[in-house]
GROMACS .gro file of C-alpha atoms in nm:
model
  152
    1MET     CA    1   0.000   0.000   0.000
    2GLU     CA    2   0.284   0.238   0.081
    3GLU     CA    3   0.412   0.227  -0.277
    4SER     CA    4   0.071   0.284  -0.431
    5LEU     CA    5   0.019   0.609  -0.238
    6LYS     CA    6   0.363   0.734  -0.339
    7THR     CA    7   0.288   0.640  -0.699
    8ILE     CA    8  -0.044   0.827  -0.690
    9LEU     CA    9   0.126   1.143  -0.563
   10GLU     CA   10   0.403   1.112  -0.824
   11ASN     CA   11   0.145   1.059  -1.101
   12PHE     CA   12  -0.051   1.359  -0.977
   13ARG     CA   13   0.259   1.580  -0.989
   14THR     CA   14   0.346   1.454  -1.337
   15ALA     CA   15  -0.005   1.497  -1.478
   16PHE     CA   16  -0.037   1.854  -1.350
   17ARG     CA   17   0.329   1.941  -1.411
   18ILE     CA   18   0.385   2.023  -1.044
   19GLU     CA   19   0.741   2.044  -0.929
   20GLY     CA   20   0.793   1.885  -0.592
   21HIS     CA   21   0.926   2.106  -0.316
   22GLU     CA   22   1.148   2.017  -0.028
   23ILE     CA   23   0.935   1.949   0.278
   24GLY     CA   24   1.111   2.233   0.464
   25GLU     CA   25   0.989   2.487   0.207
   26TYR     CA   26   0.626   2.460   0.321
   27SER     CA   27   0.489   2.691   0.588
   28GLY     CA   28   0.303   2.558   0.888
   29LEU     CA   29  -0.027   2.676   0.745
   30GLN     CA   30   0.045   2.511   0.410
   31LEU     CA   31   0.114   2.184   0.586
   32ALA     CA   32  -0.204   2.226   0.792
   33TYR     CA   33  -0.400   2.294   0.473
   34ILE     CA   34  -0.299   1.968   0.308
   35GLY     CA   35  -0.295   1.784   0.640
   36ASP     CA   36  -0.659   1.874   0.700
   37ALA     CA   37  -0.753   1.708   0.371
   38ALA     CA   38  -0.527   1.403   0.420
   39TYR     CA   39  -0.658   1.348   0.773
   40GLU     CA   40  -1.019   1.386   0.661
   41MET     CA   41  -0.968   1.130   0.382
   42VAL     CA   42  -0.836   0.879   0.636
   43ILE     CA   43  -1.128   0.948   0.870
   44ARG     CA   44  -1.385   0.928   0.589
   45THR     CA   45  -1.236   0.594   0.485
   46TYR     CA   46  -1.251   0.474   0.845
   47VAL     CA   47  -1.616   0.582   0.878
   48MET     CA   48  -1.710   0.423   0.544
   49ASP     CA   49  -1.567   0.096   0.670
   50GLN     CA   50  -1.790   0.101   0.979
   51GLY     CA   51  -2.070  -0.059   0.783
   52ASN     CA   52  -2.369   0.046   0.582
   53MET     CA   53  -2.526   0.366   0.715
   54GLN     CA   54  -2.696   0.674   0.580
   55VAL     CA   55  -2.469   0.939   0.434
   56GLU     CA   56  -2.598   1.193   0.686
   57LYS     CA   57  -2.489   0.965   0.973
   58MET     CA   58  -2.150   0.913   0.810
   59HIS     CA   59  -2.112   1.290   0.779
   60LYS     CA   60  -2.201   1.348   1.145
   61HIS     CA   61  -1.960   1.078   1.259
   62THR     CA   62  -1.684   1.218   1.040
   63THR     CA   63  -1.750   1.571   1.159
   64SER     CA   64  -1.718   1.461   1.522
   65LEU     CA   65  -1.372   1.321   1.448
   66VAL     CA   66  -1.234   1.605   1.235
   67ARG     CA   67  -1.343   1.890   1.461
   68ALA     CA   68  -1.072   2.086   1.641
   69GLY     CA   69  -1.157   1.945   1.984
   70ALA     CA   70  -1.109   1.585   1.870
   71GLN     CA   71  -0.785   1.665   1.690
   72ALA     CA   72  -0.653   1.853   1.994
   73ALA     CA   73  -0.740   1.559   2.222
   74MET     CA   74  -0.563   1.320   1.987
   75TYR     CA   75  -0.250   1.535   1.981
   76ARG     CA   76  -0.249   1.573   2.359
   77ALA     CA   77  -0.263   1.195   2.398
   78MET     CA   78   0.030   1.155   2.156
   79ASN     CA   79   0.228   1.419   2.341
   80GLU     CA   80   0.151   1.267   2.681
   81ALA     CA   81   0.257   0.922   2.556
   82ASP     CA   82   0.577   1.080   2.416
   83ILE     CA   83   0.544   0.892   2.085
   84LEU     CA   84   0.634   1.170   1.842
   85THR     CA   85   0.980   1.200   1.694
   86ASP     CA   86   1.169   1.528   1.709
   87GLU     CA   87   1.087   1.593   1.342
   88GLU     CA   88   0.717   1.527   1.402
   89THR     CA   89   0.718   1.761   1.702
   90ARG     CA   90   0.882   2.032   1.489
   91ALA     CA   91   0.613   1.989   1.222
   92TYR     CA   92   0.342   2.015   1.489
   93LYS     CA   93   0.497   2.331   1.638
   94LEU     CA   94   0.536   2.487   1.295
   95GLY     CA   95   0.159   2.466   1.250
   96ARG     CA   96   0.063   2.548   1.607
   97ASN     CA   97   0.276   2.863   1.613
   98SER     CA   98   0.162   2.989   1.272
   99LYS     CA   99  -0.020   3.317   1.253
  100SER     CA  100  -0.365   3.220   1.129
  101TYR     CA  101  -0.609   3.480   1.004
  102THR     CA  102  -0.914   3.266   1.071
  103LYS     CA  103  -1.093   3.225   1.401
  104ALA     CA  104  -1.204   2.914   1.579
  105LYS     CA  105  -1.574   2.862   1.512
  106ASN     CA  106  -1.667   2.582   1.752
  107ALA     CA  107  -1.352   2.546   1.961
  108THR     CA  108  -1.143   2.732   2.212
  109MET     CA  109  -0.846   2.918   2.068
  110THR     CA  110  -0.616   2.670   2.247
  111ASP     CA  111  -0.788   2.371   2.083
  112TYR     CA  112  -0.789   2.552   1.749
  113ARG     CA  113  -0.415   2.618   1.758
  114THR     CA  114  -0.344   2.264   1.881
  115ALA     CA  115  -0.560   2.126   1.599
  116THR     CA  116  -0.375   2.343   1.347
  117GLY     CA  117  -0.050   2.192   1.475
  118PHE     CA  118  -0.202   1.843   1.449
  119GLU     CA  119  -0.307   1.913   1.088
  120ALA     CA  120   0.042   2.045   1.009
  121LEU     CA  121   0.185   1.721   1.148
  122MET     CA  122  -0.053   1.521   0.927
  123GLY     CA  123   0.043   1.739   0.630
  124TRP     CA  124   0.413   1.693   0.696
  125LEU     CA  125   0.371   1.315   0.717
  126TYR     CA  126   0.163   1.314   0.398
  127MET     CA  127   0.398   1.534   0.197
  128ALA     CA  128   0.703   1.345   0.323
  129GLY     CA  129   0.547   1.016   0.213
  130HIS     CA  130   0.525   0.872   0.565
  131TYR     CA  131   0.177   0.729   0.512
  132SER     CA  132   0.213   0.429   0.743
  133ARG     CA  133   0.326   0.655   1.026
  134MET     CA  134   0.033   0.891   0.960
  135ILE     CA  135  -0.210   0.598   0.986
  136GLU     CA  136  -0.033   0.469   1.297
  137LEU     CA  137  -0.066   0.806   1.472
  138ILE     CA  138  -0.430   0.849   1.368
  139ALA     CA  139  -0.512   0.500   1.499
  140PHE     CA  140  -0.337   0.586   1.827
  141GLY     CA  141  -0.538   0.908   1.849
  142LEU     CA  142  -0.867   0.733   1.774
  143LYS     CA  143  -0.794   0.483   2.051
  144ALA     CA  144  -0.702   0.765   2.288
  145ILE     CA  145  -1.036   0.942   2.240
  146GLY     CA  146  -1.228   0.616   2.278
  147GLU     CA  147  -1.328   0.587   1.912
  148LEU     CA  148  -1.125   0.279   1.826
  149LYS     CA  149  -1.114  -0.024   2.053
  150GLU     CA  150  -0.774  -0.165   2.149
  151ASN     CA  151  -0.818  -0.487   1.948
  152GLU     CA  152  -0.935  -0.313   1.627
   0.00000   0.00000   0.00000
């Protein structure tokens, strides 16, 4: 699976004539931007695999997992368990410390900034091609917030 995701990204860049950038060239908000989408795709896939349900129910379930409060809780659990590498922590801090011009709609500013850092971490993992690690951290976070049972 790891190779297929890398191949898809390479094919995408070739088809649209996009030059790849070094991961360090992206700002924290750029990483959060792509990380938001990458994380949501993983969560939507997870929700789809929960069995047959109405699209509205899938949307509500997904929304509960991609909101800032859930992302912040997942990051806090990762931080408390001390499972992030130094590079991953730097990516998180790059997003968390970014000057955002949007306001938190349904979250505290602390949760919003923590979630932005979490999304930047997801974006960094995605853009660096560390898909297995991204999935591993998301699974850890889902377990930490009680969404995913230990044996799943």
